[in-house]
C-alpha cells in the first residue's frame, strides 16, 4: 500500500491537473471561438483558408482539455478515497472491517476504468472530429469558384495581424503545457500542449501566407492550406492506426503514453525524446555510454538553445534593409505604409513580419509578353538497351534558329488575333460589300519602366500590375489589328503598328494608374495560323515575292535601257543637226560661188573655161599622169609602154623634128 506522503502527492497532482486542464480548456475555447468568428462568421476580417484550418487543432486541444479535466477530477477522488482507506485501516476498532471489499469506495474503480477505456473513446472522437472538419473544408473549397481568392490584399494586413496574435498566445500556452506534462502525473496534458503548438504552427503559416498575399502572391494562402489539409489527414489517420495497433501490441507493467497522444507531434513537442533515442542508438553502436561523455552532454544541453539563439539572431537581421542604387524604397509597419521615396541606403524596421521595406527599381527594363515564345527543347537521351550500353549524354540545348517557317509548329495557341482583310474585286465597290476577317498569330513583348512618381500606384494600387499590363496589351493589340490590313501588319506597316500600339498601351496604363512608362512594343513572329492557313499564305507570299522580283527586274531593265535609248536619240539628233547645218552652209557657199562664177563667165567666157580646165588639171587630176601632145603633129607616132612606171615629161619628147 502507498504511503501517506505518496497519497498526498497524488491528491495535489490530481488537483493541479484539474486546474491546469481548466486553464487549457478556457484557452483552447477562446482561441477556437476567435478562429471561428474571425475566419468564418466575420470572413471579411480575415477569411484566409489557413487561418480557418486552425479550428482543428484548437478543437482537439479543447477535447483533450476536457478529458484531462475528467482525469484530474477522478484522480483526485481516487486519491482521497485511498487516504480514507488508510485512515480506516489504522483504527483499532475497525480491524474486523474488510476495507478492500467495502462497496462504498467506488472512485478508484471509476478512475481505473476511465484510464483503461477513455483513451479508445478519445481516439475515435478525435479521428471523427478531424474527418468531419476536413470533409467540411473540402466541400466548402469545392463549392467556391476556381478563380476566387480566399483572401485579398485589402484584408491581408488584418489577417497577418490576427494570425500573429493568436500565434503568440498558442506558442506560450502550448510550451507551458508541454513543459508541465513532463511528469507522469500530468501526462494527459501533453496532447493539449501538442495541439496548441500545432495551432501555433498553423497561425505562423497563416501569417506568412498573408504577407505573401500582401506582396501580390494571392495563391500562397491556397497552396499552404492544401498542404496543411493533407497533414491533418495524416494526423487523423494516426488516431485510427494507434486505435487498431493498441489491441495487438504487448502490454507493460507501467503504461505512461495514452494512445490518443500523437507520436508525430511528439517529434516537435518533445525533442528531448528524440535526443534520448539518438543517445541510445549511439550507445548501442559504439559499445559504451556515449551519452555520458561531456561532449554529448554539452551538445544535449546546448544544441536547442543554440538553435533558438541563432534563430533569434537571424530574425533580428530582418530589421536591416538596403535600398540599392537606382531603387526607390517604401517602408511598411504592420502592413501600413509609413514612409515613401526612400533614397539608396541602409534602413531599420521592425523585425519581420511586422516591418518591411519594398524596393522598386526605376531604371531596370521589365517585360511582359503577349503570347508564347518558341523554345527549343532538349533532346531526350535514349535509355539503356540492356546490353551494358548506358544512356548517351543529353544533347545540349540548341540555339534558336534565326529563321522559323510559318508552316513549322511553334509558339502557343493563345497568340491568335483577329485582323481585318480589305475586300477585293468589283463587289468591293458596291454598297453591300462585306469586309472579311482573318487570324494572325504574333508575339508582342512590351518593355516598360516603373516611373519614380508612380511607385505607389505600381506597388499598392494594383493587385498584379504585370497581369494588368498584359490584359491592356491584349486589348490594345485587338483594337488596332481589328481595323488594320493583315498584309500591312506582316510587312510594310509593322513599325507603324508598333508605334500605334505603344501609344494606346501607354494611354490605357495611365488610365488604370499603373505608374509605368512604356519603353517599346515589338511585334515578333507575325504570321497566319500554322495549321491550315499558313501553307496557303506561304504560296501567296511566294507569288508576291516573285511578282516583286519581276517588277524590280523590269525596273532594272528600264533603268538600263532608257538611258541608252536617250543617249542614242541624242546622238542621232546631234548628227542630224550637224548634217543639216553642214549641208545648208555648204549649199549656201556653193550657191554663192556659182553666182560668182556665173558673173565671171559672162564677163570672159573663154578665160573662164581655160581657168576651169587648168584648175581641174591642177587640183582634181594632180595625181594622174598627163601626156601633152601637140595638135599639129598628127604624123608623129608615140609608143608608150605602161608596164614600167615612167615619169614622162616634156623633156623626154623628141623635139628635134619640131621646126
XYZ file of C-alpha atoms in Angstrom:
659
model
C 0.000 0.000 0.000
C 1.232 3.507 -0.808
C 2.499 5.733 1.960
C 0.627 8.701 3.276
C 3.080 11.093 1.582
C 2.530 9.433 -1.794
C -1.218 9.717 -1.400
C -1.000 13.415 -0.531
C 1.274 13.984 -3.549
C -1.235 12.164 -5.776
C -4.055 14.359 -4.416
C -2.055 17.539 -5.067
C -1.044 16.401 -8.568
C -4.609 15.477 -9.472
C -5.947 18.794 -8.232
C -3.212 20.631 -10.159
C -4.090 18.603 -13.250
C -7.701 19.669 -12.815
C -6.798 23.348 -12.538
C -4.384 23.196 -15.476
C -6.936 21.393 -17.638
C -9.456 24.128 -16.828
C -6.918 26.761 -17.896
C -6.121 24.780 -21.053
C -9.815 24.352 -21.829
C -10.542 28.060 -21.413
C -7.513 28.998 -23.558
C -8.470 26.487 -26.265
C -12.100 27.648 -26.188
C -11.097 31.308 -26.566
C -8.746 30.504 -29.446
C -11.395 28.326 -31.082
C -14.099 30.996 -30.801
C -11.774 33.680 -32.170
C -10.798 31.452 -35.069
C -14.443 30.696 -35.887
C -15.588 34.300 -35.579
C -12.698 35.866 -37.498
C -12.292 33.103 -40.068
C -15.876 32.037 -40.765
C -18.504 34.306 -39.236
C -16.609 37.529 -39.948
C -14.802 36.401 -43.045
C -14.298 39.971 -44.209
C -11.881 40.482 -41.296
C -9.558 37.554 -42.045
C -11.222 34.891 -44.190
C -7.980 33.039 -45.013
C -8.071 29.279 -45.572
C -5.017 28.604 -43.404
C -6.436 30.736 -40.598
C -9.711 28.809 -40.705
C -7.885 25.456 -40.582
C -6.667 26.344 -37.075
C -10.154 25.289 -35.918
C -8.957 21.652 -35.963
C -6.012 21.890 -33.501
C -7.937 24.195 -31.168
C -10.949 21.839 -31.197
C -8.716 18.873 -30.377
C -6.984 20.871 -27.630
C -10.407 21.639 -26.130
C -11.408 17.954 -26.361
C -8.235 16.775 -24.653
C -8.554 19.528 -22.033
C -11.992 18.167 -21.124
C -10.586 14.633 -20.980
C -7.713 15.827 -18.740
C -10.239 17.637 -16.528
C -12.207 14.437 -16.042
C -8.940 12.562 -15.482
C -7.891 15.050 -12.789
C -11.257 15.024 -11.054
C -11.448 11.223 -10.994
C -7.809 11.006 -9.946
C -8.461 13.416 -7.061
C -11.470 11.375 -5.926
C -9.488 8.147 -6.145
C -6.583 9.609 -4.169
C -8.899 10.949 -1.466
C -10.561 7.547 -1.307
C -7.177 5.885 -0.810
C -6.461 8.347 2.002
C -9.756 7.462 3.655
C -8.985 3.744 3.351
C -5.644 4.346 5.029
C -7.315 6.196 7.920
C -9.892 3.432 8.373
C -7.231 0.753 8.262
C -5.321 2.485 11.065
C -8.164 2.417 13.561
C -8.205 -0.462 16.039
C -11.983 -0.505 16.250
C -12.301 -1.333 12.580
C -9.962 -4.273 12.455
C -12.859 -6.568 11.792
C -13.941 -4.483 8.846
C -12.666 -5.613 5.421
C -11.904 -2.310 3.764
C -10.989 -3.869 0.442
C -14.470 -5.214 -0.035
C -16.367 -2.170 1.165
C -18.786 -1.178 -1.599
C -18.760 2.440 -0.510
C -15.370 3.044 -2.164
C -16.036 3.212 -5.957
C -13.916 6.189 -7.022
C -10.820 4.074 -7.522
C -12.643 1.639 -9.806
C -14.114 4.536 -11.787
C -10.694 6.097 -12.207
C -9.160 2.835 -13.377
C -11.996 2.215 -15.816
C -11.584 5.745 -17.191
C -7.834 5.284 -17.621
C -8.475 1.988 -19.359
C -11.330 2.785 -21.773
C -11.310 6.568 -22.204
C -8.222 6.609 -24.494
C -10.057 4.417 -27.025
C -13.099 6.665 -26.978
C -10.939 9.789 -27.249
C -9.014 8.341 -30.214
C -12.255 7.627 -32.059
C -13.731 11.021 -31.199
C -10.548 12.811 -32.315
C -10.490 10.874 -35.602
C -14.171 11.645 -36.237
C -13.637 15.310 -35.391
C -10.701 15.630 -37.761
C -12.521 13.733 -40.540
C -15.706 15.781 -40.151
C -13.906 19.115 -40.259
C -11.768 18.045 -43.232
C -14.881 16.993 -45.152
C -16.481 20.333 -44.359
C -13.448 22.264 -45.602
C -13.215 20.100 -48.725
C -16.854 20.734 -49.642
C -16.517 24.423 -48.893
C -13.473 24.775 -51.161
C -15.038 22.633 -53.884
C -18.107 24.885 -53.988
C -16.044 28.010 -54.362
C -15.301 29.396 -57.867
C -11.940 28.300 -59.225
C -10.687 31.864 -59.730
C -11.910 33.140 -56.345
C -9.186 34.014 -53.886
C -9.972 33.303 -50.195
C -8.166 36.457 -49.103
C -7.493 39.750 -50.827
C -4.800 42.357 -50.460
C -7.169 44.652 -48.568
C -7.599 42.174 -45.679
C -4.139 40.584 -45.842
C -2.777 43.020 -43.273
C -5.600 42.237 -40.850
C -5.123 38.531 -41.407
C -1.390 38.770 -40.672
C -2.041 40.805 -37.516
C -4.700 38.482 -36.048
C -2.715 35.392 -37.022
C 0.390 36.766 -35.313
C -1.569 37.498 -32.096
C -3.127 34.025 -31.945
C 0.250 32.547 -32.867
C 1.908 34.141 -29.820
C -0.870 33.031 -27.473
C -0.722 29.497 -28.865
C 3.040 29.116 -28.582
C 3.192 30.337 -24.980
C 0.236 28.221 -23.866
C 1.446 25.168 -25.782
C 5.015 25.439 -24.477
C 3.674 25.760 -20.915
C 1.516 22.642 -21.129
C 4.240 20.637 -22.893
C 6.710 21.561 -20.165
C 4.203 20.871 -17.380
C 3.332 17.446 -18.803
C 6.825 16.027 -18.464
C 5.888 14.495 -15.119
C 3.992 11.160 -15.252
C 1.112 12.584 -13.207
C 0.423 15.268 -15.836
C 0.836 13.085 -18.934
C -2.721 13.666 -20.054
C -1.918 17.350 -20.505
C 0.646 16.512 -23.213
C -1.914 16.339 -26.089
C -3.322 19.715 -25.024
C 0.106 21.324 -25.328
C 0.909 19.424 -28.543
C -2.212 20.620 -30.340
C -1.783 24.174 -29.069
C 1.743 24.100 -30.532
C 0.169 22.792 -33.741
C -2.178 25.775 -33.665
C 0.881 27.997 -33.305
C 2.436 26.389 -36.409
C -0.785 26.871 -38.398
C -1.064 30.509 -37.330
C 2.570 31.064 -38.210
C 1.936 29.714 -41.715
C -1.200 31.885 -41.905
C 0.874 34.959 -41.012
C 3.479 34.163 -43.653
C 0.801 33.424 -46.273
C -0.932 36.730 -45.510
C 2.360 38.558 -46.010
C 2.821 36.837 -49.364
C -0.713 37.836 -50.330
C 0.102 41.369 -49.248
C 3.041 41.229 -51.666
C 0.821 40.292 -54.631
C 1.098 36.493 -54.333
C -2.575 35.637 -53.735
C -2.160 31.889 -54.284
C 0.163 31.480 -51.274
C -2.731 31.046 -48.829
C -4.461 28.498 -51.049
C -1.387 26.326 -51.573
C -0.434 26.443 -47.885
C -3.992 25.452 -46.919
C -3.852 22.425 -49.214
C -0.584 21.246 -47.641
C -1.923 21.651 -44.095
C -5.133 19.880 -45.110
C -3.233 16.715 -46.035
C -1.066 16.934 -42.930
C -4.254 16.939 -40.885
C -5.408 13.907 -42.835
C -2.194 12.089 -41.867
C -2.620 13.023 -38.196
C -6.246 11.895 -38.277
C -5.181 8.602 -39.804
C -2.679 8.233 -36.964
C -5.544 8.186 -34.436
C -7.134 5.246 -36.220
C -3.795 3.478 -36.623
C -2.989 3.804 -32.917
C -6.502 2.603 -32.057
C -6.047 -0.576 -34.107
C -2.454 -1.241 -33.013
C -3.443 -0.872 -29.344
C -5.374 -4.158 -29.471
C -2.353 -6.150 -30.631
C 0.671 -4.561 -29.008
C 2.102 -6.181 -25.838
C 1.355 -4.503 -22.506
C 3.897 -3.378 -19.923
C 3.535 -3.010 -16.199
C 3.612 0.758 -16.458
C 1.802 2.494 -19.339
C 2.717 6.166 -19.495
C 1.675 7.224 -23.026
C -2.059 7.235 -23.824
C -2.965 6.053 -27.316
C -4.600 9.347 -28.299
C -1.280 11.132 -27.917
C 0.243 11.753 -31.360
C 3.688 10.280 -31.902
C 4.224 12.511 -34.920
C 3.589 15.686 -32.979
C 5.886 14.392 -30.231
C 8.820 14.805 -32.634
C 8.299 18.567 -32.363
C 6.761 18.964 -28.913
C 9.159 16.573 -27.153
C 12.558 16.966 -28.855
C 14.232 15.571 -25.730
C 12.764 12.204 -26.614
C 14.470 12.400 -29.992
C 17.756 13.184 -28.284
C 17.301 10.238 -25.924
C 16.673 7.944 -28.892
C 19.817 9.291 -30.568
C 21.762 8.723 -27.344
C 20.537 5.124 -27.098
C 21.480 4.483 -30.722
C 24.963 5.906 -30.197
C 25.473 3.879 -27.022
C 24.487 0.711 -28.837
C 26.586 1.499 -31.905
C 29.857 2.299 -30.081
C 29.506 -0.215 -27.271
C 29.899 2.262 -24.433
C 27.834 5.051 -22.929
C 28.494 7.858 -25.380
C 25.618 9.810 -23.878
C 27.564 10.021 -20.644
C 30.503 11.929 -22.128
C 30.875 15.638 -21.503
C 30.764 16.438 -25.221
C 27.394 14.777 -25.748
C 26.071 16.274 -22.513
C 27.195 19.701 -23.703
C 25.551 19.185 -27.102
C 22.368 17.898 -25.487
C 22.202 20.910 -23.192
C 23.326 23.480 -25.772
C 22.002 22.313 -29.127
C 18.462 23.574 -28.901
C 19.397 26.779 -27.034
C 21.963 27.499 -29.756
C 19.373 26.847 -32.428
C 16.996 29.235 -30.710
C 19.740 31.859 -30.324
C 20.676 31.594 -33.985
C 17.015 31.794 -34.958
C 16.638 34.957 -32.871
C 19.785 36.442 -34.417
C 18.596 35.654 -37.922
C 15.206 37.105 -37.064
C 16.962 40.235 -35.830
C 18.725 40.604 -39.177
C 15.308 41.016 -40.787
C 15.259 44.511 -39.263
C 18.070 45.637 -41.595
C 17.143 46.564 -45.158
C 19.122 48.011 -48.025
C 17.747 50.173 -50.795
C 20.119 49.721 -53.711
C 21.216 52.221 -56.339
C 18.523 53.283 -58.805
C 15.877 51.898 -56.425
C 13.064 53.573 -54.518
C 12.100 52.171 -51.126
C 8.723 52.121 -49.393
C 8.700 51.470 -45.649
C 5.868 49.474 -44.095
C 4.956 48.918 -40.456
C 2.354 46.250 -39.693
C 1.346 46.358 -43.351
C 0.803 50.131 -43.383
C 2.952 52.460 -45.457
C 4.755 54.859 -43.121
C 7.418 56.337 -45.427
C 7.860 56.610 -49.184
C 10.537 57.694 -51.674
C 13.416 56.247 -49.666
C 16.764 57.043 -51.270
C 19.509 54.386 -51.648
C 20.973 53.452 -48.271
C 20.558 51.295 -45.147
C 17.327 51.461 -43.134
C 15.941 49.869 -39.952
C 12.452 48.483 -39.452
C 10.599 46.273 -37.047
C 11.528 42.577 -37.407
C 9.717 40.525 -39.976
C 6.761 40.175 -40.381
C 5.950 43.378 -38.527
C 8.174 45.653 -40.586
C 9.351 45.622 -44.193
C 10.844 47.776 -46.923
C 9.800 47.117 -50.504
C 12.270 48.082 -53.219
C 11.275 49.198 -56.702
C 13.820 49.721 -59.479
C 13.027 52.713 -61.673
C 15.824 52.084 -64.204
C 15.524 48.379 -64.949
C 13.602 47.392 -68.047
C 10.782 44.996 -67.209
C 8.987 42.981 -69.833
C 5.680 41.214 -70.280
C 4.982 39.121 -73.341
C 1.626 38.794 -75.048
C 1.604 35.291 -76.430
C 4.095 32.485 -76.014
C 7.638 32.453 -77.328
C 9.030 29.491 -79.240
C 11.533 27.383 -77.273
C 13.678 24.571 -78.444
C 13.571 21.528 -76.151
C 16.466 19.368 -75.220
C 16.641 16.053 -76.959
C 15.905 13.176 -74.619
C 18.727 10.692 -74.216
C 17.932 7.070 -75.101
C 17.618 4.645 -72.226
C 19.922 1.746 -71.554
C 19.397 -1.007 -74.116
C 20.081 -3.781 -71.601
C 23.461 -4.736 -73.128
C 25.629 -2.602 -70.934
C 25.340 0.477 -73.084
C 24.398 3.281 -70.803
C 22.307 6.213 -71.897
C 24.016 8.645 -74.173
C 24.643 12.116 -72.784
C 21.858 14.549 -73.375
C 22.235 16.816 -76.321
C 22.917 20.394 -75.482
C 20.140 22.836 -75.887
C 20.198 24.052 -79.441
C 20.194 27.734 -80.202
C 17.079 29.283 -81.626
C 17.031 29.310 -85.381
C 17.126 32.837 -86.845
C 14.508 31.771 -89.395
C 11.277 29.992 -88.399
C 8.986 28.915 -91.218
C 5.290 29.621 -90.923
C 4.496 26.003 -91.738
C 6.503 24.699 -88.759
C 4.542 24.466 -85.497
C 5.911 26.849 -82.867
C 4.664 29.236 -80.231
C 1.419 28.829 -78.292
C -2.268 28.611 -79.096
C -3.041 31.933 -77.378
C -1.189 34.048 -79.957
C -4.077 34.450 -82.411
C -5.591 37.888 -83.075
C -8.445 38.943 -85.354
C -7.225 41.142 -88.181
C -9.119 42.843 -90.984
C -8.787 41.758 -94.628
C -9.761 44.509 -97.132
C -12.436 43.383 -99.639
C -11.212 42.792 -103.187
C -12.940 42.530 -106.545
C -15.700 44.506 -108.220
C -18.156 43.762 -105.472
C -15.965 45.689 -103.033
C -17.083 48.955 -104.577
C -20.733 48.121 -104.056
C -22.773 49.230 -101.139
C -23.422 45.803 -99.683
C -19.850 44.564 -99.862
C -18.710 42.873 -96.652
C -15.232 43.136 -95.186
C -13.731 39.753 -94.311
C -11.581 38.900 -91.305
C -8.763 36.506 -90.683
C -6.469 35.433 -87.879
C -2.887 36.442 -87.390
C -0.540 34.842 -84.902
C 2.096 37.028 -83.271
C 4.123 37.550 -80.124
C 4.224 41.074 -78.684
C 6.846 41.815 -75.993
C 6.129 45.005 -74.035
C 9.103 46.657 -72.327
C 8.356 49.124 -69.562
C 9.906 51.018 -66.659
C 8.442 51.991 -63.305
C 8.131 55.750 -63.066
C 9.563 57.301 -59.945
C 6.334 59.191 -59.346
C 4.324 56.028 -59.995
C 5.894 53.669 -57.442
C 2.889 53.830 -55.107
C 0.475 53.198 -57.965
C 2.538 50.279 -59.239
C 3.071 48.634 -55.875
C -0.139 49.355 -53.992
C -2.991 50.349 -56.289
C -2.885 47.204 -58.419
C -3.019 43.613 -57.265
C -0.902 42.337 -60.172
C 0.482 45.147 -62.372
C 2.128 42.788 -64.865
C -1.091 40.837 -65.362
C -2.997 44.104 -65.776
C -0.430 45.310 -68.329
C -0.765 42.040 -70.208
C -4.535 42.464 -70.419
C -4.081 46.082 -71.519
C -1.649 44.971 -74.227
C -4.098 42.358 -75.470
C -6.853 44.972 -75.585
C -4.713 47.485 -77.481
C -3.488 44.846 -79.933
C -7.029 43.617 -80.551
C -8.332 47.143 -81.128
C -5.584 48.027 -83.584
C -5.489 44.770 -85.530
C -9.273 44.659 -85.940
C -9.059 47.755 -88.149
C -5.744 47.074 -89.906
C -4.713 45.210 -93.001
C -3.184 41.822 -92.406
C -0.589 42.098 -95.142
C 0.488 45.551 -93.998
C 0.948 44.417 -90.400
C 3.049 41.480 -91.576
C 5.176 43.556 -93.942
C 5.296 47.279 -94.611
C 3.347 48.791 -91.712
C 4.924 46.858 -88.831
C 6.728 49.913 -87.437
C 3.547 51.958 -87.660
C 1.594 49.227 -85.865
C 4.177 49.085 -83.083
C 4.068 52.861 -82.623
C 0.257 52.936 -82.569
C 0.007 50.088 -80.064
C 2.675 51.662 -77.860
C 0.723 54.903 -77.731
C -2.548 53.103 -76.968
C -0.996 50.901 -74.264
C 0.516 53.961 -72.587
C -2.894 55.670 -72.597
C -4.586 52.634 -71.041
C -1.787 52.210 -68.488
C -2.177 55.836 -67.415
C -5.933 55.400 -67.235
C -5.506 52.376 -64.924
C -2.850 54.242 -62.914
C -0.175 51.572 -63.313
C 2.618 54.068 -62.748
C 4.766 52.809 -65.637
C 6.298 54.172 -68.827
C 6.128 52.048 -71.954
C 9.606 51.837 -73.447
C 8.978 49.702 -76.509
C 6.352 47.488 -78.113
C 7.706 44.957 -80.589
C 5.842 42.690 -82.991
C 7.564 39.334 -83.343
C 6.692 36.182 -85.192
C 3.781 37.712 -87.138
C 2.239 35.130 -89.459
C -1.062 33.356 -90.157
C -2.089 30.343 -88.055
C 0.150 27.368 -88.726
C -2.438 24.608 -89.016
C -4.192 25.206 -92.364
C -3.802 28.839 -93.357
C -0.017 29.165 -93.265
C 0.740 26.904 -96.286
C -1.703 28.869 -98.449
C -0.252 32.153 -97.240
C 3.209 30.803 -97.909
C 2.212 30.240 -101.540
C 0.663 33.705 -101.716
C 3.739 35.303 -100.235
C 5.909 33.327 -102.639
C 3.851 34.621 -105.575
C 4.041 38.149 -104.210
C 7.781 37.867 -103.824
C 8.072 36.527 -107.364
C 5.926 39.415 -108.623
C 8.087 41.881 -106.752
C 11.169 40.233 -108.213
C 9.813 40.593 -111.756
C 8.837 44.201 -111.090
C 12.304 45.038 -109.845
C 13.891 43.236 -112.791
C 11.700 45.266 -115.157
C 12.674 48.434 -113.308
C 16.337 47.470 -113.578
C 15.956 46.799 -117.334
C 14.153 50.122 -117.733
C 16.835 51.902 -115.736
C 19.470 50.389 -118.008
C 17.659 50.693 -121.384
C 16.159 54.177 -121.112
C 19.484 55.999 -120.637
C 20.952 54.094 -123.577
C 17.968 54.970 -125.794
C 18.053 58.582 -124.704
C 21.781 58.722 -125.403
C 21.297 57.149 -128.862
C 18.449 59.521 -129.644
C 20.576 62.467 -128.555
C 23.423 61.248 -130.753
C 21.142 60.821 -133.785
C 19.586 64.215 -133.211
C 23.021 65.831 -132.880
C 24.251 64.131 -136.055
C 21.159 65.271 -137.940
C 21.548 68.808 -136.684
C 25.223 68.761 -137.706
C 24.403 67.322 -141.128
C 21.645 69.864 -141.634
C 23.934 72.698 -140.647
C 26.795 71.438 -142.817
C 24.612 70.794 -145.837
C 22.898 74.134 -145.563
C 26.143 76.020 -145.113
C 27.846 74.203 -147.990
C 24.828 74.717 -150.220
C 24.827 78.394 -149.419
C 28.570 78.576 -150.102
C 28.197 76.657 -153.380
C 25.334 78.932 -154.365
C 27.464 81.995 -153.666
C 30.418 80.516 -155.576
C 28.182 79.595 -158.516
C 26.821 83.101 -158.685
C 30.355 84.500 -158.636
C 31.445 82.080 -161.400
C 28.402 82.998 -163.464
C 29.364 86.638 -163.345
C 32.942 85.791 -164.290
C 31.809 83.515 -167.129
C 29.579 86.180 -168.547
C 32.445 88.653 -168.472
C 35.134 86.392 -170.120
C 33.787 83.020 -171.227
C 37.000 81.702 -172.866
C 39.169 82.708 -169.978
C 36.743 81.136 -167.538
C 36.765 77.856 -169.440
C 40.538 77.864 -169.632
C 40.884 78.668 -165.981
C 38.403 75.953 -165.089
C 40.240 73.452 -167.253
C 43.570 74.338 -165.751
C 42.137 74.210 -162.242
C 40.773 70.783 -162.967
C 44.156 69.587 -164.175
C 45.897 71.171 -161.214
C 43.603 70.090 -158.446
C 41.405 67.230 -159.470
C 43.918 65.489 -161.764
C 47.062 66.299 -159.860
C 47.831 62.615 -159.143
C 47.123 61.402 -162.686
C 49.737 61.122 -165.495
C 49.283 63.622 -168.156
C 50.511 63.460 -171.737
C 50.669 66.677 -173.683
C 50.561 66.136 -177.426
C 50.644 68.925 -179.908
C 47.634 69.034 -182.098
C 49.788 69.972 -185.116
C 51.964 66.843 -185.033
C 49.472 64.466 -186.453
C 52.084 62.356 -188.228
C 54.172 61.751 -185.060
C 53.730 58.303 -183.584
C 54.419 57.634 -179.910
C 54.825 54.252 -178.373
C 54.025 54.047 -174.693
C 54.899 51.028 -172.523
C 52.721 51.119 -169.433
C 54.448 48.065 -167.941
C 57.011 50.348 -166.466
C 56.089 53.305 -164.449
C 57.933 56.093 -166.104
C 57.714 59.702 -165.476
C 57.216 61.324 -168.864
C 57.960 64.995 -169.090
C 58.224 67.348 -171.975
C 61.978 66.908 -171.736
C 61.595 63.342 -172.868
C 59.902 64.327 -176.169
C 61.844 64.370 -179.432
C 61.702 67.971 -180.323
C 64.448 67.887 -182.965
C 61.908 67.327 -185.570
C 59.911 70.234 -184.435
C 60.557 73.111 -186.693
